[in-house]
Coordinates of C-alpha atoms and ligand atoms in Angstrom, one line a residue:
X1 CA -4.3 12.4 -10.3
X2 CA -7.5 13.2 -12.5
X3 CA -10.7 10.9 -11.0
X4 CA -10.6 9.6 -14.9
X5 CA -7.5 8.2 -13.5
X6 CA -8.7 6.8 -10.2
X7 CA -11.4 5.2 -11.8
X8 CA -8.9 2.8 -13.5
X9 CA -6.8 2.2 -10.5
X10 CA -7.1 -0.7 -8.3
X11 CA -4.3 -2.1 -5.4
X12 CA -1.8 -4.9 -6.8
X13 CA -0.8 -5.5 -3.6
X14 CA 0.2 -9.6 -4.0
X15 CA -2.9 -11.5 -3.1
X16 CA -5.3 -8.1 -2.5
X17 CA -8.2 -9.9 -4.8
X18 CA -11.1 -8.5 -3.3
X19 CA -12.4 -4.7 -2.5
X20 CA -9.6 -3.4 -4.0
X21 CA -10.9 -1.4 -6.2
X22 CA -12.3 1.5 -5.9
X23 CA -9.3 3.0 -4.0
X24 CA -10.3 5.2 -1.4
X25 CA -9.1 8.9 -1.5
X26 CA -8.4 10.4 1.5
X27 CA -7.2 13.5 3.2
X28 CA -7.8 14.7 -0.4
X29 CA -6.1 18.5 -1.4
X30 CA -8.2 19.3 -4.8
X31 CA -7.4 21.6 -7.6
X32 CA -9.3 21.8 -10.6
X33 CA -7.2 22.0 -14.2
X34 CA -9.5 23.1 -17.0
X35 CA -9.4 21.5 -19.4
X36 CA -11.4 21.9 -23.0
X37 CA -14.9 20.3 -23.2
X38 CA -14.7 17.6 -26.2
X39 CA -18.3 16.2 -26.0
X40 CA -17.3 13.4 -28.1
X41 CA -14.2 12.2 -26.2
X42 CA -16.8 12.4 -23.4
X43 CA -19.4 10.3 -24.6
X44 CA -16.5 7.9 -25.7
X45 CA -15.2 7.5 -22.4
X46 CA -18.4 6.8 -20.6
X47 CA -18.6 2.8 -21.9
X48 CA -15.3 2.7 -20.5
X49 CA -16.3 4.0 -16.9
X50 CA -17.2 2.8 -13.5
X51 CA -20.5 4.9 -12.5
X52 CA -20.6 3.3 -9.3
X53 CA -16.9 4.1 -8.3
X54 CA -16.4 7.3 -9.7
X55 CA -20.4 8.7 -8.7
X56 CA -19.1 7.3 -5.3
X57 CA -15.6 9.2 -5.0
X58 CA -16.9 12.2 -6.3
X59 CA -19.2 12.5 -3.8
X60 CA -16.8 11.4 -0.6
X61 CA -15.0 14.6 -2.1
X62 CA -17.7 16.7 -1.8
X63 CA -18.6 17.1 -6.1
X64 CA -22.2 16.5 -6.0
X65 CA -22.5 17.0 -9.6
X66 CA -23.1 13.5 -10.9
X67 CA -26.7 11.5 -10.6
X68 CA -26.4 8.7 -8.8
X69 CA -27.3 6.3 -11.5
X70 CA -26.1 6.6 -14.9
X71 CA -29.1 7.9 -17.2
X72 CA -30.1 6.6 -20.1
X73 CA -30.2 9.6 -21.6
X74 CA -27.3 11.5 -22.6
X75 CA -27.8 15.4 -22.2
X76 CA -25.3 17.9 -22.8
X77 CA -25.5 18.8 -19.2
X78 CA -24.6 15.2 -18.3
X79 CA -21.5 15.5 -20.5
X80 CA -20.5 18.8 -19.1
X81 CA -20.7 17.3 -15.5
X82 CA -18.5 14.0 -16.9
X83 CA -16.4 16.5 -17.8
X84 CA -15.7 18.1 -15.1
X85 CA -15.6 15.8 -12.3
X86 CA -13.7 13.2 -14.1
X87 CA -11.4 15.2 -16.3
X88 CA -10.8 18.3 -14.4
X89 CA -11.1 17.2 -10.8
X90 CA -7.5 16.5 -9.3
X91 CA -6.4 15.2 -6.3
X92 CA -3.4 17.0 -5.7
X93 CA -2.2 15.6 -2.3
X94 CA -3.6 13.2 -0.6
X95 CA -3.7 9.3 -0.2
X96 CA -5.5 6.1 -2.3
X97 CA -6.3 3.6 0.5
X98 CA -7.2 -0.7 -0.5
X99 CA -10.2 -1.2 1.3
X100 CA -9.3 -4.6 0.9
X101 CA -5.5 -4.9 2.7
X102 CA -5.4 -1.9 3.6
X103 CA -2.2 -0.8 1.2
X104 CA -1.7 3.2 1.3
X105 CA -0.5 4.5 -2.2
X106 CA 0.5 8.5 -1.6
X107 CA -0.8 11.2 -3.6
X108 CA 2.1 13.8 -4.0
X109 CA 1.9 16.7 -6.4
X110 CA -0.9 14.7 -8.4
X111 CA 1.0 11.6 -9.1
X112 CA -0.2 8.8 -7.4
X113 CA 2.7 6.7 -6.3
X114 CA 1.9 3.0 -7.2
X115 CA 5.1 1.7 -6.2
X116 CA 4.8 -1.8 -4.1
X117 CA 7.6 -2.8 -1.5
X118 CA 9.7 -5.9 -2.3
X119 CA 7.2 -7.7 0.0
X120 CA 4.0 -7.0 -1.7
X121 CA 4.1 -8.2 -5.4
Ligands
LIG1 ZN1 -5.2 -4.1 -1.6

């Protein structure tokens, strides 16, 4: 699971309404897949993401590339570091825990498995 991808996750556990999202990563296996630097895709997808969750998980996985706060500038460098936390960071194994009910949703081979039991949706 790239972090792109976690950022856009949150539990759907059946009545899980509040602190579910971000999901935190734990007991995380990393790899990094490269992948080819598009600087406009990049600058495209940063409307689209949540600074706060994804500075936040990158940084409970030990990436310190990102600045806490989103500047207002957009540098090449900034891009670059986008780039690579969010599009070529990937959680191989591992688990996405709800802070909010406390769901579990397994990381195996880089697929996050988003399946609910009968009981939870
Ligand atoms: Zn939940």
């Amino acid at each position: 699971m790239r972090l792109i991808t976690h950022n856009m996750l949150q539990c759907h556990v059946k009545g899980c309404t509040t602190n579910n999202f971000p999901l935190q990563i734990q007991d995380a296996e990393l790899e990094t897949l490269e992948a080819e630097f598009n600087p406009g895709f990049v600058q495209r997808l940063i409307p689209k993401l949540h600074w706060g969750a994804l500075y936040h998980t990158a940084v409970s996985l030990g990436i310190e590339d990102l600045p806490e706060q989103m500047p207002e500038e957009v540098t090449e460098d900034l891009l670059r570091a986008i780039h690579k936390v969010a599009l070529e960071t990937r959680v191989k194994e591992g688990k996405a825990v709800c802070l909010g009910c406390g769901h579990v949703y397994p990381i195996s081979n880089g697929i996050p498995n988003m399946l609910l039991q009968d009981n939870e949706v």
